[in-house]
Amino acid sequence: MILKTFLIFIVALIGYSDAFTGTSLIQRPLVMGMLTGLVLGDLKDGIIMGGAMELAMVGSVSIGAYIPPDMVSGTILGTALAIQAHADSAAALTLGIPIATIVLALETAIGQPLKLIFVHRIDKNAQDGDTKAIARNMIIGGYAGKLPGLVIVPTAFYFGQHAVTTLLSNMPKFISTGMTIASGLLPALGFAMLAQMIMNKKVAVFFFIGFFMVAYGNLSTTGVALFAALIIIVMYIFVERKDDKKGQDTATETAAGQATEEQGDGFDEF
Amino acid sequence: MIKMIRVDYRLLHGQVAVSWTGTLGADALLLVSDTLKNDKLRLQMLALAKPSGVKVVVKDTQGAIDVIKSGKTDRYSLFIICETVEIAAKLAREFDIKSVNLGNISFGEGKQKISKSIYINEDEKRTIKELIDEGVDVFIQMVPTENKIEAKNVI
């Protein structure tokens, strides 16, 4: 049990290293769910639960002053507690989403002020011209901001599983039915959030191709994903990319000595 | 067609490149700054923030006025991001635009905080007041999902 708790902490540490590893998407529920499953000896359920969490949180990306719920703690605790209680992914989801929201609130209230201490130190380091200290304080500050999650994940796993197991096994039927229905709705919400961010005239057609494949072709989502992967490959091979072409033009012009001063700074012209 | 004029000292970042560009349906972003052209490091960093599928052009104030006047920008849904209030005021007057969005104005010594992301000094305050008097709707809104605050109510 102690070992499992320690390994769960390591998984959380890996997840919270997302920014440190260059926004590698290592914190995504898909990865966290899989690692949690691996640690608890149930890789398959871990992947399935991680997948369910990923669908619900697929639109949770911190872009444009939006701070998503803390999916690291939500996925790890949701998946781990559900696996320990031998429950399904609906349970993982209904446990995980509130946890993610609560931990985000704690990170904002406790983690961010801690991080700010280091931000001010970095300001001072910059004034002193001490680049090594800047790098060091950036890393420490990054993890300091995640302190609430790093503490809560192993603690809640260690002390919470008995309570959660009892709760889930004694739950009235109508609540567990409600949980299952809610877990069917959440992916739609997650996808709607994603669509709000990335949907435009160009990609909408692909959305509907996938939608109708499921609606009329009775294809599973895995099937749609496989076709989508193939479409990407086809487009990559056969469709000439504008960026490449422009790069060549610029190169030719530079060679001809006609390049203006403004070219090469990475921006466009009208 | 000019979709919106925004004041944002960070010029190009998530709020601009993703949130606003999507909501406005803009297909070209014009970044207007008089200091950027000589700042290689900042240019490099901003180039990393370029969203795909959208034109991003950098001009100084005069260059921006010239290029809009030339008519080259007419076929775009143009979203103009100005580094300072002064630039935004100049463009709004030049092209008779009756609405200016205040997104982010940085904190500095002796500046007055009028919203969570807007800090203004006396000059900026005067310019904003003048714009309002000229009938321009100056509103504070960091991202589209946030509520609009009318500048005239907070200064």
GROMACS .gro file of C-alpha atoms in nm:
model
  425
    1MET     CA    1   0.000   0.000   0.000
    2ILE     CA    2   0.280   0.239   0.091
    3LEU     CA    3   0.459   0.140  -0.227
    4LYS     CA    4   0.146   0.198  -0.437
    5THR     CA    5   0.095   0.539  -0.275
    6PHE     CA    6   0.455   0.628  -0.350
    7LEU     CA    7   0.419   0.518  -0.713
    8ILE     CA    8   0.096   0.721  -0.742
    9PHE     CA    9   0.294   1.022  -0.617
   10ILE     CA   10   0.556   0.956  -0.885
   11VAL     CA   11   0.284   0.947  -1.151
   12ALA     CA   12   0.156   1.283  -1.022
   13LEU     CA   13   0.511   1.422  -1.032
   14ILE     CA   14   0.543   1.309  -1.393
   15GLY     CA   15   0.209   1.470  -1.479
   16TYR     CA   16   0.301   1.798  -1.313
   17SER     CA   17   0.624   1.803  -1.515
   18ASP     CA   18   0.421   1.888  -1.824
   19ALA     CA   19   0.539   2.248  -1.841
   20PHE     CA   20   0.893   2.149  -1.742
   21THR     CA   21   0.905   1.907  -2.035
   22GLY     CA   22   0.799   2.177  -2.280
   23THR     CA   23   0.419   2.125  -2.270
   24SER     CA   24   0.473   1.768  -2.382
   25LEU     CA   25   0.106   1.680  -2.313
   26ILE     CA   26   0.231   1.428  -2.059
   27GLN     CA   27  -0.035   1.559  -1.820
   28ARG     CA   28  -0.324   1.456  -2.047
   29PRO     CA   29  -0.573   1.212  -1.890
   30LEU     CA   30  -0.488   0.953  -2.154
   31VAL     CA   31  -0.128   0.935  -2.027
   32MET     CA   32  -0.212   0.978  -1.659
   33GLY     CA   33  -0.486   0.713  -1.672
   34MET     CA   34  -0.255   0.465  -1.839
   35LEU     CA   35   0.028   0.522  -1.590
   36THR     CA   36  -0.213   0.496  -1.297
   37GLY     CA   37  -0.348   0.170  -1.435
   38LEU     CA   38   0.005   0.041  -1.479
   39VAL     CA   39   0.097   0.126  -1.119
   40LEU     CA   40  -0.213  -0.049  -0.985
   41GLY     CA   41  -0.166  -0.354  -1.205
   42ASP     CA   42  -0.469  -0.286  -1.424
   43LEU     CA   43  -0.335  -0.128  -1.739
   44LYS     CA   44  -0.645  -0.196  -1.949
   45ASP     CA   45  -0.892  -0.029  -1.714
   46GLY     CA   46  -0.645   0.255  -1.666
   47ILE     CA   47  -0.640   0.324  -2.040
   48ILE     CA   48  -1.021   0.298  -2.069
   49MET     CA   49  -1.078   0.534  -1.774
   50GLY     CA   50  -0.805   0.768  -1.897
   51GLY     CA   51  -0.978   0.770  -2.235
   52ALA     CA   52  -1.311   0.858  -2.077
   53MET     CA   53  -1.148   1.143  -1.884
   54GLU     CA   54  -0.966   1.259  -2.196
   55LEU     CA   55  -1.295   1.285  -2.387
   56ALA     CA   56  -1.451   1.494  -2.112
   57MET     CA   57  -1.143   1.719  -2.092
   58VAL     CA   58  -1.041   1.726  -2.457
   59GLY     CA   59  -1.128   2.096  -2.477
   60SER     CA   60  -0.946   2.183  -2.155
   61VAL     CA   61  -0.642   2.360  -2.288
   62SER     CA   62  -0.494   2.662  -2.117
   63ILE     CA   63  -0.507   2.908  -2.403
   64GLY     CA   64  -0.632   3.266  -2.390
   65ALA     CA   65  -0.681   3.335  -2.021
   66TYR     CA   66  -0.859   3.003  -1.965
   67ILE     CA   67  -0.728   2.781  -1.687
   68PRO     CA   68  -0.859   2.425  -1.717
   69PRO     CA   69  -0.940   2.201  -1.417
   70ASP     CA   70  -0.640   2.016  -1.278
   71MET     CA   71  -0.661   1.703  -1.490
   72VAL     CA   72  -0.354   1.541  -1.333
   73SER     CA   73  -0.508   1.501  -0.989
   74GLY     CA   74  -0.856   1.441  -1.133
   75THR     CA   75  -0.745   1.159  -1.360
   76ILE     CA   76  -0.507   0.990  -1.116
   77LEU     CA   77  -0.747   0.993  -0.822
   78GLY     CA   78  -1.056   0.918  -1.031
   79THR     CA   79  -0.888   0.626  -1.206
   80ALA     CA   80  -0.704   0.492  -0.901
   81LEU     CA   81  -1.003   0.503  -0.668
   82ALA     CA   82  -1.232   0.350  -0.931
   83ILE     CA   83  -0.985   0.069  -1.001
   84GLN     CA   84  -0.941  -0.004  -0.630
   85ALA     CA   85  -1.319  -0.014  -0.587
   86HIS     CA   86  -1.361  -0.233  -0.898
   87ALA     CA   87  -1.592   0.030  -1.045
   88ASP     CA   88  -1.631   0.137  -1.408
   89SER     CA   89  -1.516   0.445  -1.600
   90ALA     CA   90  -1.839   0.628  -1.513
   91ALA     CA   91  -1.725   0.621  -1.150
   92ALA     CA   92  -1.376   0.738  -1.247
   93LEU     CA   93  -1.528   1.030  -1.433
   94THR     CA   94  -1.773   1.137  -1.163
   95LEU     CA   95  -1.499   1.117  -0.901
   96GLY     CA   96  -1.234   1.277  -1.120
   97ILE     CA   97  -1.410   1.588  -1.251
   98PRO     CA   98  -1.499   1.736  -0.907
   99ILE     CA   99  -1.150   1.652  -0.778
  100ALA     CA  100  -0.997   1.833  -1.075
  101THR     CA  101  -1.211   2.138  -1.005
  102ILE     CA  102  -1.135   2.145  -0.633
  103VAL     CA  103  -0.761   2.102  -0.686
  104LEU     CA  104  -0.762   2.384  -0.941
  105ALA     CA  105  -0.924   2.610  -0.681
  106LEU     CA  106  -0.659   2.513  -0.425
  107GLU     CA  107  -0.382   2.568  -0.677
  108THR     CA  108  -0.518   2.915  -0.746
  109ALA     CA  109  -0.552   2.994  -0.375
  110ILE     CA  110  -0.230   2.833  -0.244
  111GLY     CA  111  -0.012   2.727  -0.536
  112GLN     CA  112  -0.012   3.054  -0.730
  113PRO     CA  113   0.092   3.274  -0.433
  114LEU     CA  114   0.377   3.026  -0.368
  115LYS     CA  115   0.478   3.051  -0.731
  116LEU     CA  116   0.467   3.430  -0.710
  117ILE     CA  117   0.738   3.425  -0.443
  118PHE     CA  118   0.966   3.272  -0.703
  119VAL     CA  119   0.852   3.511  -0.976
  120HIS     CA  120   0.971   3.800  -0.759
  121ARG     CA  121   1.298   3.618  -0.691
  122ILE     CA  122   1.342   3.572  -1.066
  123ASP     CA  123   1.285   3.948  -1.115
  124LYS     CA  124   1.569   4.007  -0.870
  125ASN     CA  125   1.789   3.741  -1.038
  126ALA     CA  126   1.730   3.913  -1.372
  127GLN     CA  127   1.842   4.244  -1.224
  128ASP     CA  128   2.156   4.077  -1.090
  129GLY     CA  129   2.211   3.907  -1.425
  130ASP     CA  130   2.222   3.567  -1.257
  131THR     CA  131   2.090   3.337  -1.532
  132LYS     CA  132   2.158   3.015  -1.339
  133ALA     CA  133   1.941   3.135  -1.051
  134ILE     CA  134   1.668   3.234  -1.299
  135ALA     CA  135   1.661   2.882  -1.442
  136ARG     CA  136   1.665   2.724  -1.095
  137ASN     CA  137   1.389   2.943  -0.955
  138MET     CA  138   1.174   2.887  -1.263
  139ILE     CA  139   1.181   2.510  -1.209
  140ILE     CA  140   1.126   2.530  -0.831
  141GLY     CA  141   0.851   2.788  -0.879
  142GLY     CA  142   0.681   2.571  -1.138
  143TYR     CA  143   0.658   2.279  -0.898
  144ALA     CA  144   0.572   2.505  -0.603
  145GLY     CA  145   0.261   2.613  -0.791
  146LYS     CA  146   0.158   2.247  -0.816
  147LEU     CA  147   0.220   2.176  -0.446
  148PRO     CA  148  -0.150   2.133  -0.355
  149GLY     CA  149  -0.191   1.861  -0.619
  150LEU     CA  150   0.136   1.691  -0.525
  151VAL     CA  151   0.021   1.669  -0.162
  152ILE     CA  152  -0.344   1.588  -0.223
  153VAL     CA  153  -0.300   1.306  -0.478
  154PRO     CA  154  -0.102   1.060  -0.260
  155THR     CA  155  -0.283   1.163   0.060
  156ALA     CA  156  -0.631   1.122  -0.086
  157PHE     CA  157  -0.530   0.794  -0.248
  158TYR     CA  158  -0.397   0.655   0.080
  159PHE     CA  159  -0.681   0.766   0.307
  160GLY     CA  160  -0.965   0.794   0.061
  161GLN     CA  161  -0.988   0.455  -0.102
  162HIS     CA  162  -1.165   0.276   0.180
  163ALA     CA  163  -1.428   0.548   0.202
  164VAL     CA  164  -1.474   0.561  -0.174
  165THR     CA  165  -1.504   0.182  -0.201
  166THR     CA  166  -1.772   0.179   0.071
  167LEU     CA  167  -1.949   0.472  -0.090
  168LEU     CA  168  -1.956   0.321  -0.438
  169SER     CA  169  -2.070  -0.024  -0.326
  170ASN     CA  170  -2.351   0.114  -0.108
  171MET     CA  171  -2.473   0.366  -0.359
  172PRO     CA  172  -2.844   0.353  -0.448
  173LYS     CA  173  -2.917   0.233  -0.801
  174PHE     CA  174  -3.060   0.564  -0.922
  175ILE     CA  175  -2.740   0.751  -0.840
  176SER     CA  176  -2.515   0.506  -1.023
  177THR     CA  177  -2.754   0.518  -1.322
  178GLY     CA  178  -2.729   0.896  -1.313
  179MET     CA  179  -2.350   0.872  -1.302
  180THR     CA  180  -2.348   0.651  -1.610
  181ILE     CA  181  -2.572   0.894  -1.798
  182ALA     CA  182  -2.363   1.192  -1.692
  183SER     CA  183  -2.048   1.016  -1.809
  184GLY     CA  184  -2.215   0.979  -2.148
  185LEU     CA  185  -2.291   1.351  -2.161
  186LEU     CA  186  -1.951   1.480  -2.047
  187PRO     CA  187  -1.763   1.381  -2.364
  188ALA     CA  188  -2.013   1.588  -2.563
  189LEU     CA  189  -1.938   1.884  -2.338
  190GLY     CA  190  -1.564   1.827  -2.375
  191PHE     CA  191  -1.596   1.807  -2.750
  192ALA     CA  192  -1.812   2.119  -2.763
  193MET     CA  193  -1.540   2.310  -2.577
  194LEU     CA  194  -1.280   2.185  -2.823
  195ALA     CA  195  -1.502   2.272  -3.119
  196GLN     CA  196  -1.559   2.624  -2.986
  197MET     CA  197  -1.184   2.673  -2.997
  198ILE     CA  198  -1.082   2.511  -3.324
  199MET     CA  199  -1.392   2.486  -3.543
  200ASN     CA  200  -1.383   2.687  -3.864
  201LYS     CA  201  -1.511   2.648  -4.219
  202LYS     CA  202  -1.212   2.440  -4.322
  203VAL     CA  203  -1.227   2.179  -4.049
  204ALA     CA  204  -1.605   2.162  -4.009
  205VAL     CA  205  -1.630   1.928  -4.309
  206PHE     CA  206  -1.406   1.673  -4.137
  207PHE     CA  207  -1.618   1.692  -3.825
  208PHE     CA  208  -1.928   1.605  -4.024
  209ILE     CA  209  -1.753   1.326  -4.217
  210GLY     CA  210  -1.671   1.163  -3.884
  211PHE     CA  211  -2.016   1.230  -3.746
  212PHE     CA  212  -2.197   1.073  -4.041
  213MET     CA  213  -1.958   0.776  -4.043
  214VAL     CA  214  -2.084   0.698  -3.696
  215ALA     CA  215  -2.447   0.795  -3.761
  216TYR     CA  216  -2.497   0.604  -4.087
  217GLY     CA  217  -2.203   0.364  -4.102
  218ASN     CA  218  -2.239   0.235  -3.746
  219LEU     CA  219  -1.865   0.276  -3.714
  220SER     CA  220  -1.707   0.282  -3.368
  221THR     CA  221  -1.504   0.586  -3.259
  222THR     CA  222  -1.190   0.375  -3.294
  223GLY     CA  223  -1.287   0.314  -3.657
  224VAL     CA  224  -1.336   0.687  -3.716
  225ALA     CA  225  -1.000   0.758  -3.554
  226LEU     CA  226  -0.831   0.510  -3.788
  227PHE     CA  227  -0.985   0.673  -4.096
  228ALA     CA  228  -0.892   1.015  -3.959
  229ALA     CA  229  -0.530   0.905  -3.923
  230LEU     CA  230  -0.534   0.785  -4.284
  231ILE     CA  231  -0.681   1.117  -4.404
  232ILE     CA  232  -0.397   1.298  -4.228
  233ILE     CA  233  -0.139   1.081  -4.402
  234VAL     CA  234  -0.307   1.127  -4.742
  235MET     CA  235  -0.318   1.504  -4.694
  236TYR     CA  236   0.040   1.512  -4.580
  237ILE     CA  237   0.162   1.320  -4.883
  238PHE     CA  238  -0.061   1.456  -5.161
  239VAL     CA  239  -0.167   1.805  -5.062
  240GLU     CA  240   0.094   2.067  -5.126
  241ARG     CA  241   0.141   2.278  -4.820
  242LYS     CA  242   0.129   2.652  -4.866
  243ASP     CA  243   0.400   2.715  -4.607
  244ASP     CA  244   0.651   2.504  -4.796
  245LYS     CA  245   0.580   2.678  -5.122
  246LYS     CA  246   0.614   3.020  -4.969
  247GLY     CA  247   0.945   2.919  -4.812
  248GLN     CA  248   1.076   2.820  -5.154
  249ASP     CA  249   0.964   3.148  -5.307
  250THR     CA  250   1.139   3.343  -5.039
  251ALA     CA  251   1.451   3.135  -5.088
  252THR     CA  252   1.447   3.199  -5.463
  253GLU     CA  253   1.397   3.569  -5.415
  254THR     CA  254   1.675   3.589  -5.163
  255ALA     CA  255   1.900   3.410  -5.407
  256ALA     CA  256   1.806   3.662  -5.673
  257GLY     CA  257   1.891   3.941  -5.434
  258GLN     CA  258   1.540   4.079  -5.440
  259ALA     CA  259   1.447   4.002  -5.083
  260THR     CA  260   1.330   4.301  -4.892
  261GLU     CA  261   1.443   4.379  -4.545
  262GLU     CA  262   1.118   4.261  -4.396
  263GLN     CA  263   1.139   3.905  -4.518
  264GLY     CA  264   1.277   3.641  -4.290
  265ASP     CA  265   1.136   3.777  -3.966
  266GLY     CA  266   0.868   3.508  -3.976
  267PHE     CA  267   0.577   3.743  -4.046
  268ASP     CA  268   0.355   3.799  -4.349
  269GLU     CA  269   0.286   4.094  -4.579
  270PHE     CA  270  -0.047   4.202  -4.720
  271MET     CA  271  -1.280   4.534  -4.342
  272ILE     CA  272  -1.167   4.620  -3.991
  273LYS     CA  273  -1.329   4.385  -3.739
  274MET     CA  274  -1.183   4.533  -3.424
  275ILE     CA  275  -0.910   4.752  -3.281
  276ARG     CA  276  -0.755   4.628  -2.959
  277VAL     CA  277  -0.493   4.768  -2.724
  278ASP     CA  278  -0.264   4.492  -2.598
  279TYR     CA  279   0.099   4.546  -2.498
  280ARG     CA  280   0.163   4.173  -2.547
  281LEU     CA  281   0.037   4.203  -2.908
  282LEU     CA  282   0.015   3.835  -3.006
  283HIS     CA  283  -0.073   3.563  -2.753
  284GLY     CA  284  -0.344   3.308  -2.676
  285GLN     CA  285  -0.617   3.562  -2.598
  286VAL     CA  286  -0.557   3.730  -2.933
  287ALA     CA  287  -0.448   3.443  -3.157
  288VAL     CA  288  -0.709   3.192  -3.043
  289SER     CA  289  -0.994   3.343  -2.844
  290TRP     CA  290  -1.054   3.671  -3.028
  291THR     CA  291  -0.946   3.562  -3.376
  292GLY     CA  292  -1.192   3.273  -3.359
  293THR     CA  293  -1.479   3.479  -3.222
  294LEU     CA  294  -1.430   3.766  -3.467
  295GLY     CA  295  -1.373   3.533  -3.761
  296ALA     CA  296  -1.067   3.738  -3.851
  297ASP     CA  297  -0.831   3.611  -4.121
  298ALA     CA  298  -0.556   3.871  -4.082
  299LEU     CA  299  -0.396   4.019  -3.773
  300LEU     CA  300  -0.218   4.352  -3.795
  301LEU     CA  301   0.025   4.411  -3.507
  302VAL     CA  302   0.104   4.779  -3.473
  303SER     CA  303   0.408   4.881  -3.271
  304ASP     CA  304   0.674   5.148  -3.308
  305THR     CA  305   0.932   4.957  -3.106
  306LEU     CA  306   0.895   4.601  -3.232
  307LYS     CA  307   1.081   4.631  -3.562
  308ASN     CA  308   1.409   4.701  -3.385
  309ASP     CA  309   1.366   4.430  -3.125
  310LYS     CA  310   1.488   4.104  -3.283
  311LEU     CA  311   1.429   3.890  -2.974
  312ARG     CA  312   1.070   4.003  -2.932
  313LEU     CA  313   1.002   3.955  -3.302
  314GLN     CA  314   1.133   3.600  -3.281
  315MET     CA  315   0.919   3.523  -2.979
  316LEU     CA  316   0.605   3.670  -3.136
  317ALA     CA  317   0.666   3.472  -3.455
  318LEU     CA  318   0.640   3.156  -3.244
  319ALA     CA  319   0.289   3.259  -3.138
  320LYS     CA  320   0.160   3.286  -3.495
  321PRO     CA  321  -0.163   3.091  -3.533
  322SER     CA  322  -0.204   2.877  -3.843
  323GLY     CA  323  -0.440   2.980  -4.122
  324VAL     CA  324  -0.424   3.349  -4.035
  325LYS     CA  325  -0.206   3.620  -4.186
  326VAL     CA  326   0.000   3.809  -3.927
  327VAL     CA  327   0.155   4.139  -4.034
  328VAL     CA  328   0.377   4.371  -3.829
  329LYS     CA  329   0.378   4.747  -3.900
  330ASP     CA  330   0.470   5.068  -3.726
  331THR     CA  331   0.195   5.328  -3.683
  332GLN     CA  332   0.264   5.510  -4.010
  333GLY     CA  333   0.310   5.182  -4.198
  334ALA     CA  334  -0.025   5.059  -4.069
  335ILE     CA  335  -0.204   5.375  -4.177
  336ASP     CA  336  -0.041   5.359  -4.521
  337VAL     CA  337  -0.123   4.994  -4.581
  338ILE     CA  338  -0.489   5.034  -4.478
  339LYS     CA  339  -0.525   5.344  -4.693
  340SER     CA  340  -0.369   5.164  -4.989
  341GLY     CA  341  -0.670   4.930  -4.994
  342LYS     CA  342  -0.456   4.617  -4.976
  343THR     CA  343  -0.628   4.514  -4.654
  344ASP     CA  344  -0.984   4.556  -4.785
  345ARG     CA  345  -1.028   4.191  -4.876
  346TYR     CA  346  -0.936   4.072  -4.528
  347SER     CA  347  -1.135   4.053  -4.208
  348LEU     CA  348  -0.877   4.255  -4.026
  349PHE     CA  349  -0.813   4.246  -3.652
  350ILE     CA  350  -0.578   4.525  -3.545
  351ILE     CA  351  -0.377   4.491  -3.224
  352CYS     CA  352  -0.203   4.808  -3.107
  353GLU     CA  353   0.078   4.812  -2.855
  354THR     CA  354  -0.034   5.140  -2.696
  355VAL     CA  355  -0.347   5.345  -2.639
  356GLU     CA  356  -0.191   5.626  -2.841
  357ILE     CA  357  -0.155   5.409  -3.153
  358ALA     CA  358  -0.511   5.280  -3.119
  359ALA     CA  359  -0.641   5.636  -3.086
  360LYS     CA  360  -0.452   5.744  -3.396
  361LEU     CA  361  -0.590   5.456  -3.604
  362ALA     CA  362  -0.944   5.496  -3.470
  363ARG     CA  363  -0.942   5.866  -3.565
  364GLU     CA  364  -0.776   5.811  -3.901
  365PHE     CA  365  -1.030   5.551  -4.013
  366ASP     CA  366  -1.328   5.676  -3.813
  367ILE     CA  367  -1.371   5.360  -3.608
  368LYS     CA  368  -1.621   5.398  -3.329
  369SER     CA  369  -1.512   5.115  -3.103
  370VAL     CA  370  -1.181   5.034  -2.929
  371ASN     CA  371  -1.116   4.728  -2.713
  372LEU     CA  372  -0.877   4.757  -2.419
  373GLY     CA  373  -0.721   4.414  -2.361
  374ASN     CA  374  -0.399   4.437  -2.165
  375ILE     CA  375  -0.201   4.745  -2.063
  376SER     CA  376   0.100   4.674  -1.847
  377PHE     CA  377   0.156   4.780  -1.489
  378GLY     CA  378   0.414   5.047  -1.421
  379GLU     CA  379   0.525   5.293  -1.157
  380GLY     CA  380   0.254   5.547  -1.077
  381LYS     CA  381  -0.011   5.383  -1.295
  382GLN     CA  382  -0.375   5.362  -1.198
  383LYS     CA  383  -0.546   5.022  -1.206
  384ILE     CA  384  -0.885   5.043  -1.377
  385SER     CA  385  -0.943   4.669  -1.429
  386LYS     CA  386  -0.754   4.349  -1.360
  387SER     CA  387  -0.550   4.380  -1.677
  388ILE     CA  388  -0.551   4.754  -1.746
  389TYR     CA  389  -0.311   5.003  -1.580
  390ILE     CA  390  -0.305   5.357  -1.716
  391ASN     CA  391  -0.101   5.672  -1.662
  392GLU     CA  392  -0.225   6.031  -1.692
  393ASP     CA  393  -0.154   6.053  -2.067
  394GLU     CA  394  -0.336   5.730  -2.143
  395LYS     CA  395  -0.625   5.840  -1.926
  396ARG     CA  396  -0.653   6.168  -2.115
  397THR     CA  397  -0.643   5.992  -2.453
  398ILE     CA  398  -0.914   5.747  -2.348
  399LYS     CA  399  -1.131   6.033  -2.219
  400GLU     CA  400  -1.087   6.223  -2.546
  401LEU     CA  401  -1.184   5.915  -2.746
  402ILE     CA  402  -1.497   5.870  -2.537
  403ASP     CA  403  -1.585   6.238  -2.586
  404GLU     CA  404  -1.546   6.189  -2.961
  405GLY     CA  405  -1.813   5.919  -2.945
  406VAL     CA  406  -1.585   5.615  -2.951
  407ASP     CA  407  -1.703   5.317  -2.748
  408VAL     CA  408  -1.394   5.229  -2.541
  409PHE     CA  409  -1.452   4.899  -2.364
  410ILE     CA  410  -1.240   4.672  -2.146
  411GLN     CA  411  -1.262   4.303  -2.230
  412MET     CA  412  -0.971   4.062  -2.204
  413VAL     CA  413  -1.138   3.764  -2.373
  414PRO     CA  414  -1.472   3.725  -2.557
  415THR     CA  415  -1.619   3.509  -2.280
  416GLU     CA  416  -1.564   3.786  -2.026
  417ASN     CA  417  -1.816   4.064  -1.968
  418LYS     CA  418  -1.756   4.400  -2.133
  419ILE     CA  419  -1.673   4.690  -1.901
  420GLU     CA  420  -1.729   5.039  -2.042
  421ALA     CA  421  -1.415   5.246  -1.985
  422LYS     CA  422  -1.623   5.555  -1.911
  423ASN     CA  423  -1.758   5.384  -1.599
  424VAL     CA  424  -1.418   5.315  -1.446
  425ILE     CA  425  -1.206   5.623  -1.521
   0.00000   0.00000   0.00000
